[in-house]
Tab-separated table of C-alpha atoms and ligand atoms in Angstrom:
chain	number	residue	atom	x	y	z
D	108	UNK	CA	-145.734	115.369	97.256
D	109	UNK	CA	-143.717	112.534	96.674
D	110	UNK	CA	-144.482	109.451	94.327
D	111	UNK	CA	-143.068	106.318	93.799
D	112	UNK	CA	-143.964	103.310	91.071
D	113	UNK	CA	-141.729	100.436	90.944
D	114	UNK	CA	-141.952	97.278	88.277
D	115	UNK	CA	-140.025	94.204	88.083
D	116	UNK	CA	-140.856	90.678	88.469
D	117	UNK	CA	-138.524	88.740	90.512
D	118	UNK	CA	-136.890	86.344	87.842
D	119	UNK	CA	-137.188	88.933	85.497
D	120	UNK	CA	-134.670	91.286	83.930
D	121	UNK	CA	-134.686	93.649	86.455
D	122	UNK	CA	-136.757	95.779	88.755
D	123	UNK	CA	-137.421	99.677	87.365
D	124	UNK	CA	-138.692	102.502	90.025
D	125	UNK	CA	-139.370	106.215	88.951
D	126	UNK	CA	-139.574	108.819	91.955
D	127	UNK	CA	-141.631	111.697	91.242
D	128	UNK	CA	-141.534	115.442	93.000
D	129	UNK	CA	-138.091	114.809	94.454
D	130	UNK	CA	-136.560	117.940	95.047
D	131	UNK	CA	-133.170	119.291	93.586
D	132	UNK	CA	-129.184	119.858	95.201
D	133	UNK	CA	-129.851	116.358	96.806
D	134	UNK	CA	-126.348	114.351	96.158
D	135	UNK	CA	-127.275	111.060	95.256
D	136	UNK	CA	-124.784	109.100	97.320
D	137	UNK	CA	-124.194	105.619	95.350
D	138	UNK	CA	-122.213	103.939	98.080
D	139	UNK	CA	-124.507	105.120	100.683
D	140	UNK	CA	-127.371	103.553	98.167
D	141	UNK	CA	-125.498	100.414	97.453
D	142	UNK	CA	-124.608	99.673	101.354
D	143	UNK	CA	-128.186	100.011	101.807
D	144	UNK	CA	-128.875	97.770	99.437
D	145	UNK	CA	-126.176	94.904	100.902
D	146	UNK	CA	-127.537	95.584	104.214
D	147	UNK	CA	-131.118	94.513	103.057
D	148	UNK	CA	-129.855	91.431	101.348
D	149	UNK	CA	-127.235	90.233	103.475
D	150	UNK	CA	-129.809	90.577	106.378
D	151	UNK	CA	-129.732	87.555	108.552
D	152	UNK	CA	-131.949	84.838	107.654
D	153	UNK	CA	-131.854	85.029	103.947
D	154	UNK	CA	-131.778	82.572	101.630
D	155	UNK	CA	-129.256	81.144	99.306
D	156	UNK	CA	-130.663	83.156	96.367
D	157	UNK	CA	-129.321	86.642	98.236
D	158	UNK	CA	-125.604	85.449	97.885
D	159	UNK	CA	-126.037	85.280	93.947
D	160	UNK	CA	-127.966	88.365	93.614
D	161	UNK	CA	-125.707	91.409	93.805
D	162	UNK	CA	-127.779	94.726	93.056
D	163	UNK	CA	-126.344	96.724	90.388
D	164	UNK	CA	-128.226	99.336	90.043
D	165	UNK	CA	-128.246	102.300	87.548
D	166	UNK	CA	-129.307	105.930	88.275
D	167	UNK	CA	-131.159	106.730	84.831
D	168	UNK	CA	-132.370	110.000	85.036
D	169	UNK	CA	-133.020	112.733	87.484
D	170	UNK	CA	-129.343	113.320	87.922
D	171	UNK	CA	-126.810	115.754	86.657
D	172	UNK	CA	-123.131	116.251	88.626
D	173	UNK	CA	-124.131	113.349	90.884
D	174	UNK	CA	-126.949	115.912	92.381
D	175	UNK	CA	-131.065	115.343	91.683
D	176	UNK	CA	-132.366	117.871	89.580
D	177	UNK	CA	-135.771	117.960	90.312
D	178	UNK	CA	-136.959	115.886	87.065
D	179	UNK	CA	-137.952	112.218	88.160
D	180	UNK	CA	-135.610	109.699	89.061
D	181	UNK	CA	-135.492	106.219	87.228
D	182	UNK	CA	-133.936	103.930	89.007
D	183	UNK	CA	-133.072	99.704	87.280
D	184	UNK	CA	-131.617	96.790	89.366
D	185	UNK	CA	-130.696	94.062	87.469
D	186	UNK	CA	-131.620	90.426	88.627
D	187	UNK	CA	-128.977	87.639	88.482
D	188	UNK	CA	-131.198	84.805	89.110
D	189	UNK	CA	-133.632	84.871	85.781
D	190	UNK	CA	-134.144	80.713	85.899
D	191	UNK	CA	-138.083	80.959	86.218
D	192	UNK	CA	-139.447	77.969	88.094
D	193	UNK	CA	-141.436	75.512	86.018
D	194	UNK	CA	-145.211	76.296	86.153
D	195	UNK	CA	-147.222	74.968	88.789
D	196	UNK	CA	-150.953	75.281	89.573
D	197	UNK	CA	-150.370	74.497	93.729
D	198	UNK	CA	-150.332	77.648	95.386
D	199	UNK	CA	-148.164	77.624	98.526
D	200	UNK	CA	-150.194	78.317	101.572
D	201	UNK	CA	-149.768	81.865	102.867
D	202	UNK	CA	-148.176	83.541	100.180
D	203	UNK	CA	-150.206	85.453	97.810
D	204	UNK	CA	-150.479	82.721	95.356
D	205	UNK	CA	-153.849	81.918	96.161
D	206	UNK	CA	-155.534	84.951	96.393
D	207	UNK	CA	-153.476	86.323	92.958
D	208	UNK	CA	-154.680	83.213	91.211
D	209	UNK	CA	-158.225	83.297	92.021
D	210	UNK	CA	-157.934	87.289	91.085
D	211	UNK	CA	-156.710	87.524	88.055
D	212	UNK	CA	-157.463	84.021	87.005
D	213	UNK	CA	-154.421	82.397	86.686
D	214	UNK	CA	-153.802	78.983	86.750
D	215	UNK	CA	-149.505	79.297	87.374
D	216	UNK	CA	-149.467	80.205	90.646
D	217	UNK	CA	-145.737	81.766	89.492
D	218	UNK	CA	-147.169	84.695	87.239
D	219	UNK	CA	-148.286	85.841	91.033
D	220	UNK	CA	-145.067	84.844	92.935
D	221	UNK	CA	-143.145	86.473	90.513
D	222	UNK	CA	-144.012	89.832	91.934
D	223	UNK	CA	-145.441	88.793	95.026
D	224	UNK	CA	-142.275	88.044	95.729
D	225	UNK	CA	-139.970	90.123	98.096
D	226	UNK	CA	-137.449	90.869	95.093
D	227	UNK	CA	-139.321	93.955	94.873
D	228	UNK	CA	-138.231	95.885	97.955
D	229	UNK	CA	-134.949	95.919	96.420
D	230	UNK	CA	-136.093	98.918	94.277
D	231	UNK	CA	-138.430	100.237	97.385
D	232	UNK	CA	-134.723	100.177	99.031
D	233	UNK	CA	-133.412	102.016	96.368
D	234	UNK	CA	-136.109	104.475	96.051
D	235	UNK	CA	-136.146	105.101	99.388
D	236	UNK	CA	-132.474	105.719	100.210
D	237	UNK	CA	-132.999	109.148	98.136
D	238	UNK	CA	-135.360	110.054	100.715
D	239	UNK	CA	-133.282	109.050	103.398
D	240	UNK	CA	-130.430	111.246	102.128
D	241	UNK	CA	-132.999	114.304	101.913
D	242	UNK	CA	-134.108	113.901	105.415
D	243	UNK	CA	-130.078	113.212	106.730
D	244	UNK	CA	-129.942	116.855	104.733
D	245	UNK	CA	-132.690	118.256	106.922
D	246	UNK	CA	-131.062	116.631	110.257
D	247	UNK	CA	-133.607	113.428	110.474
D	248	UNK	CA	-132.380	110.121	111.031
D	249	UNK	CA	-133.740	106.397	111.226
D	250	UNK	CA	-132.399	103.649	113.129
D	251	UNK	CA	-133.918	99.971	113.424
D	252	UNK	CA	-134.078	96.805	115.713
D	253	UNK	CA	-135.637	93.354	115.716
D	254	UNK	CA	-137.057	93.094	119.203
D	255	UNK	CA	-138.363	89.931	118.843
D	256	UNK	CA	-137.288	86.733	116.444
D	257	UNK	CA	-139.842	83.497	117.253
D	258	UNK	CA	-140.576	83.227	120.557
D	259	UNK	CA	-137.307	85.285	122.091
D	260	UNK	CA	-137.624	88.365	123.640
D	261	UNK	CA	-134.031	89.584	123.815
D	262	UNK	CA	-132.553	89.670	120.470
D	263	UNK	CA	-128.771	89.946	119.749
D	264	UNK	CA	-126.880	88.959	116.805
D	265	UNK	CA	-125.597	85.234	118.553
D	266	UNK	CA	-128.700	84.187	119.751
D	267	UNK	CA	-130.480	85.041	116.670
D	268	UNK	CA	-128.282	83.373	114.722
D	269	UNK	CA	-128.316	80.017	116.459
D	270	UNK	CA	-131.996	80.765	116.822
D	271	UNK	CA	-131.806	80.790	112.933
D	272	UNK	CA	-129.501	77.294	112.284
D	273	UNK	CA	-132.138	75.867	114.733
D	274	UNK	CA	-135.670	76.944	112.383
D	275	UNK	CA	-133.026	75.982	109.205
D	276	UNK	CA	-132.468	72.515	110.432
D	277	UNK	CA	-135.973	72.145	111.446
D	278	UNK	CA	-137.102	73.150	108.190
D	279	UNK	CA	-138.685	75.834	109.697
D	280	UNK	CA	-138.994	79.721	109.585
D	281	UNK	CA	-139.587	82.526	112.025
D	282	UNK	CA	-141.383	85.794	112.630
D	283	UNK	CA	-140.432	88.648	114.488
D	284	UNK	CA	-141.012	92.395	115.446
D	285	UNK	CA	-139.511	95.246	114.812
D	286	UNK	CA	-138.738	98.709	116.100
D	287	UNK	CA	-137.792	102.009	113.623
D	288	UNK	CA	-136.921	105.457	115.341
D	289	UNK	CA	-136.571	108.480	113.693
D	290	UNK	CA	-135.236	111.269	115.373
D	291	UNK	CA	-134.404	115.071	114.472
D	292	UNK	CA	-138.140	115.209	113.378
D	293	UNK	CA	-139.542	118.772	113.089
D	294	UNK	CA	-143.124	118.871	115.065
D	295	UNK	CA	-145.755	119.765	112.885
D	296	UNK	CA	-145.872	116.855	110.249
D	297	UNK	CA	-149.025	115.546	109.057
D	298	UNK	CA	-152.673	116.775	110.332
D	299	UNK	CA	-155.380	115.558	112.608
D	300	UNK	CA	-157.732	117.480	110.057
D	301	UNK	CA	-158.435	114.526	107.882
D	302	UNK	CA	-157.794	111.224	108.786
D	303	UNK	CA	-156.061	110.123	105.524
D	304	UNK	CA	-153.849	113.293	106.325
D	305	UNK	CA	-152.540	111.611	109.967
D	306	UNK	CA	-148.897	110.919	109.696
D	307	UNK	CA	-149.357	107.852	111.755
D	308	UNK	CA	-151.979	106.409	108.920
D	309	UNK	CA	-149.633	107.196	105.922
D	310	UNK	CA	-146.616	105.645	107.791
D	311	UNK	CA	-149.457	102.496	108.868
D	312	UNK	CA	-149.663	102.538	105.139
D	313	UNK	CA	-146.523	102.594	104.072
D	314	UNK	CA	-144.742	99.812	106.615
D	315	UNK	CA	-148.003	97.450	105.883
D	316	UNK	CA	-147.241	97.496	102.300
D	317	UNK	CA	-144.090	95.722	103.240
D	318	UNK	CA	-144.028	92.138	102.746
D	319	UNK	CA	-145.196	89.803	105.487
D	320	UNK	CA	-145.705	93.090	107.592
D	321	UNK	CA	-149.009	91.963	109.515
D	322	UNK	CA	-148.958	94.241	112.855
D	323	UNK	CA	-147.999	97.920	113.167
D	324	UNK	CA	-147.989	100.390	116.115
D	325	UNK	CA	-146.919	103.963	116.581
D	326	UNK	CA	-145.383	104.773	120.088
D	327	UNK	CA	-143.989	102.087	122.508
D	328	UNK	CA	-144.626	98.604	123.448
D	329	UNK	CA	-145.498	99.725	126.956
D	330	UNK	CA	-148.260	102.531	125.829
D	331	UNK	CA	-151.255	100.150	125.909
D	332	UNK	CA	-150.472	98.656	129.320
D	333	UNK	CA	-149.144	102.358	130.988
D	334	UNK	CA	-152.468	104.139	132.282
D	335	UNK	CA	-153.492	107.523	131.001
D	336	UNK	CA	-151.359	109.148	134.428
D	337	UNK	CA	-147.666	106.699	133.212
D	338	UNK	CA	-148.753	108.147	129.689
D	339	UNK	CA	-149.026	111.689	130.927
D	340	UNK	CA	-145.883	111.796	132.782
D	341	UNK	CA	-143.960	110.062	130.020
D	342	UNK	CA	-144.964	111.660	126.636
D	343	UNK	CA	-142.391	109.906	124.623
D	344	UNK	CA	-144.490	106.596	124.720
D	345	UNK	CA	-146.827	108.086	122.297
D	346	UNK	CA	-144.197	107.845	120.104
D	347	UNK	CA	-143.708	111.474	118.546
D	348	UNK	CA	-146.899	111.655	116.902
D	349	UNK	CA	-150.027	112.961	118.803
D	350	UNK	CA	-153.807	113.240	116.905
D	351	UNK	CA	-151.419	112.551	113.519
D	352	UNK	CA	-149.302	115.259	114.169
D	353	UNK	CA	-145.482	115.057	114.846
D	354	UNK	CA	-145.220	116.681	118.098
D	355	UNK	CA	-141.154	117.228	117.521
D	356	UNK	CA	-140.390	114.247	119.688
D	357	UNK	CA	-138.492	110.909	118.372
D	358	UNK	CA	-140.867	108.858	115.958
D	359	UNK	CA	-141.044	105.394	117.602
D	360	UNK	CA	-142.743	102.722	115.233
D	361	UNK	CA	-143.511	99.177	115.558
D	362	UNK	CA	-143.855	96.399	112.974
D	363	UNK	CA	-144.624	92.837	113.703
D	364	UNK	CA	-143.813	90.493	110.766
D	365	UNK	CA	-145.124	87.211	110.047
D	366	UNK	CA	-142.930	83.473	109.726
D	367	UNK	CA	-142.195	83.320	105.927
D	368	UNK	CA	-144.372	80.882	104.667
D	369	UNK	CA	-142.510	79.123	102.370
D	370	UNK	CA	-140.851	76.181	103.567
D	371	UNK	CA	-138.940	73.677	102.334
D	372	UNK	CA	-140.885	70.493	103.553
D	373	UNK	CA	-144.071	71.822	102.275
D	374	UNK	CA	-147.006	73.078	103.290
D	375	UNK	CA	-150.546	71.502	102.561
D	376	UNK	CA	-152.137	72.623	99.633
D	377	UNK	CA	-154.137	71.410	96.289
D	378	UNK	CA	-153.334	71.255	92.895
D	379	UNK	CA	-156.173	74.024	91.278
D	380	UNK	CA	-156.222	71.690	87.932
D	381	UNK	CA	-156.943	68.440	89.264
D	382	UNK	CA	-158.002	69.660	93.111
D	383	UNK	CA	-155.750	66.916	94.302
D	384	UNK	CA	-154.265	67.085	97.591
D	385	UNK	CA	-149.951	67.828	97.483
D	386	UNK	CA	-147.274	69.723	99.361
D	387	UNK	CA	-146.224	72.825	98.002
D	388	UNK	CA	-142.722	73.103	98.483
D	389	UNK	CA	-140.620	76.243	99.145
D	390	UNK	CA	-137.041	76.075	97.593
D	391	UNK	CA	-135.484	79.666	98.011
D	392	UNK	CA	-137.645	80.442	100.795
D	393	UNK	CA	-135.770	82.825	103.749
D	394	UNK	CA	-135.319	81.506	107.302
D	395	UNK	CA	-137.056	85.079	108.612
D	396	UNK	CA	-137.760	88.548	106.591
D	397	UNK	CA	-137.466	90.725	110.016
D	398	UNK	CA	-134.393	91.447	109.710
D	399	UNK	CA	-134.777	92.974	106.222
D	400	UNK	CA	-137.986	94.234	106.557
D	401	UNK	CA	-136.091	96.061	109.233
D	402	UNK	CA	-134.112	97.715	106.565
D	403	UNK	CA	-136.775	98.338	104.097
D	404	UNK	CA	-138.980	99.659	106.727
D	405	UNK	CA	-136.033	102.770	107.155
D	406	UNK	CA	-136.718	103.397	103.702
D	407	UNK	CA	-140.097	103.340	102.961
D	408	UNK	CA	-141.073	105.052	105.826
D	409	UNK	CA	-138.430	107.918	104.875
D	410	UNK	CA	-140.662	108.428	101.826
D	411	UNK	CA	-143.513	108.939	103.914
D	412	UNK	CA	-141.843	111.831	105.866
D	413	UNK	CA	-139.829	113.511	103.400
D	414	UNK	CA	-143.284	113.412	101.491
D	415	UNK	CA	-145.013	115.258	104.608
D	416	UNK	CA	-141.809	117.443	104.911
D	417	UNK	CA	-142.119	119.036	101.472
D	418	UNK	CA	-146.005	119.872	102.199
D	419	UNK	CA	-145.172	121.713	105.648
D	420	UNK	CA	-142.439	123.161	104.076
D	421	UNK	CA	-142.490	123.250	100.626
D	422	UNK	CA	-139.629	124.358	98.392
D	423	UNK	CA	-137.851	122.438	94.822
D	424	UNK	CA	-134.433	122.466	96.103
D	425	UNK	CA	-132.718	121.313	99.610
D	426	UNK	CA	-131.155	124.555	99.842
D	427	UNK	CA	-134.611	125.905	99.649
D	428	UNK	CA	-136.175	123.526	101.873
D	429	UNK	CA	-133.118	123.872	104.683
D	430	UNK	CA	-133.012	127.041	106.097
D	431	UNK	CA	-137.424	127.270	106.181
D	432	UNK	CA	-136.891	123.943	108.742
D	433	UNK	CA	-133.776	125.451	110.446
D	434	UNK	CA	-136.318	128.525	111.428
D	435	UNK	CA	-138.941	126.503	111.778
D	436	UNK	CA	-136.944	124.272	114.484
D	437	UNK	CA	-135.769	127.609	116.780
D	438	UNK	CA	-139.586	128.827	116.153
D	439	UNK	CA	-140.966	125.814	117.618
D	440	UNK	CA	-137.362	124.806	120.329
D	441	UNK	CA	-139.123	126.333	123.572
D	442	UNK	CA	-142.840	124.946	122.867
D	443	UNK	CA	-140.979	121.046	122.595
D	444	UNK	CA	-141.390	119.939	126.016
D	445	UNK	CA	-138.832	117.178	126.704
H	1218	EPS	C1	-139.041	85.668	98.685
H	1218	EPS	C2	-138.644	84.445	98.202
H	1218	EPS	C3	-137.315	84.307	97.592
H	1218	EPS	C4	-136.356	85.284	98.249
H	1218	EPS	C5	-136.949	86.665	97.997
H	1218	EPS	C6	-138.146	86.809	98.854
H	1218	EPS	O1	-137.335	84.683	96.243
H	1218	EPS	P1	-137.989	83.925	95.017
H	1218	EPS	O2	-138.830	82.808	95.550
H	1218	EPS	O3	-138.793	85.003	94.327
H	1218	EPS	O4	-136.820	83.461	94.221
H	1218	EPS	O5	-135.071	85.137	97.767
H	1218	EPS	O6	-136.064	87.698	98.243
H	1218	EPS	C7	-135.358	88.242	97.219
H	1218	EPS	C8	-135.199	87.685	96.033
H	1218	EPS	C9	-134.760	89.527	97.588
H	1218	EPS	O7	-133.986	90.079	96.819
H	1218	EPS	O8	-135.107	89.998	98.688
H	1218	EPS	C10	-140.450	85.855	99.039
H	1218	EPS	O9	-141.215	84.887	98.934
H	1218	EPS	O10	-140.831	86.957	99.447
């Protein structure tokens, strides 16, 4: 099993992750690990604050000739930004300020933006790219696309981006939905024997946990409207994972994420202290997270199956792991109907 912890606040020094029950011989690729990391924050529709943060990030332990060793992997990515915003007691509507405040009874609605905030999936990112590099090892790999941004349907990089300047001028932000495919998946994954064992629940899990992730789905946008006989004669639509079970076909997930809800003209809110009425205002708020989430989502979600890899297969070391999902691949070739 694989486990993950990350800290960090996002004004803070840095963000720290430690990844646990990572197996050995897995090269820990730093350029593959710090494109990830650029493609995350030079998504489209961040904010200003992405073009002063820059990611440097540290490999701490775990490592030895560039390759894991088995031990746990500590992971720090220092912040540029560290200017903390001056307390306030307004919580901005739709973030987690209100909720956090209430919670842990705060009255700086900042202690709970400060690691509410998205800063965090930087580390997730990180954390997640070793997992990503194990699975590329074992043959499996993700791809993503925004399918939707606001209310358009086809999504390429010029109409997004005018779509974009448009919600920036308006002082507005957008949502969006993404798709993440994994192919070269091994069937077998996961179990319908307990339901927190289904693959599609610990991925659910996983991609949910990302920030301002609201929908998810396994399998493809026309599954629901198809009728059991469409479904029947076109299997992939299930998306490669049957009664929680990988059936050896191409994972197809779904994410829908929500408008960011910090904006810069303010949103309705009240002052906890004094309960009177004021705008809370959004200054480094992002036009759209989609098209990161998009990126984290690769990442996280590789946890999730290199996690379920190592149970089916077990093994410490990829050179272990390899040639027991090699033969487990030809076992299992002729029963894959595609
Ligand atoms: C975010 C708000 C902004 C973004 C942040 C996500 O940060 P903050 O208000 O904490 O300064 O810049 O994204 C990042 C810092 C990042 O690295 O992704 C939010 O509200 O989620």
């Amino acid at each position: 099993m694989i486990r993950y912890l990350t800290a960090g606040e996002s004004h803070g020094d840095s963000l720290t992750g430690i990844l646990e029950g990572f197996p050995a011989g897995v090269r820990a690729d730093r350029a593959y690990i710090a494109g990830e990391l650029a493609r995350r924050r030079g998504a489209p529709g961040r904010s200003a604050r992405q073009s002063a943060e820059t990611d440097p990030f540290e490999i701490l332990s775990g490592l030895r000739g560039g390759l894991t060793t088995g031990a746990p992997i500590a992971v720090s990515i220092k912040n540029a930004v560290r200017a903390v915003p001056e307390p306030s007691a307004l919580p901005r509507p739709g973030h987690a300020d209100l909720g956090g405040m209430l919670k842990y009874g705060l009255t700086d609605a900042g202690l709970v933006r400060e690691r509410a905030s998205a800063r965090e999936t930087a580390m997730r990112t990180a954390l997640g790219c070793f997992a990503s590099l194990l699975n590329a090892g074992l043959g499996i790999k993700a791809s993503s696309r925004v399918t939707s941004l606001g209310n358009l349907r086809t999504v390429t990089a010029r109409n997004a981006a005018d779509q974009i300047e448009r919600a920036r001028r308006n002082g507005d932000t957008l949502g969006g939905e993404f798709e993440l495919v994994f192919t070269g998946v091994p069937a077998g994954l996961g179990s319908y024997a307990h339901a927190d064992r289904r693959l599609g629940a610990r991925l659910g899990a996983a991609l949910l946990g990302i920030n301002g992730v609201k929908g998810f789905s396994v399998g493809s946008a026309e599954l629901t409207a198809a009728g059991g006989k469409e479904a029947a004669r076109r299997p992939e639509l299930s998306g490669g994972i049957d009664g929680g079970v990988t059936n050896g076909r191409d994972i197809v997930l779904r994410c829908a994420v929500k408008p960011v809800p910090g904006l810069p003209g303010g949103a309705p809110s009240r002052d906890l202290r004094t309960l009177k009425r004021a705008a809370a205002v959004s200054r480094t708020s992002d036009i759209t997270a989609v098209f990161a989430a998009a990126v984290i989502a690769e990442h996280v979600a590789a946890l999730e199956l290199a996690s379920a890899l190592l149970e089916k297969f077990g093994g410490d070391s990829l050179a272990e792991i390899k040639p027991r999902v090699e033969a487990w691949r030809k076992r299992t070739a002729r029963s894959i109907n595609r």
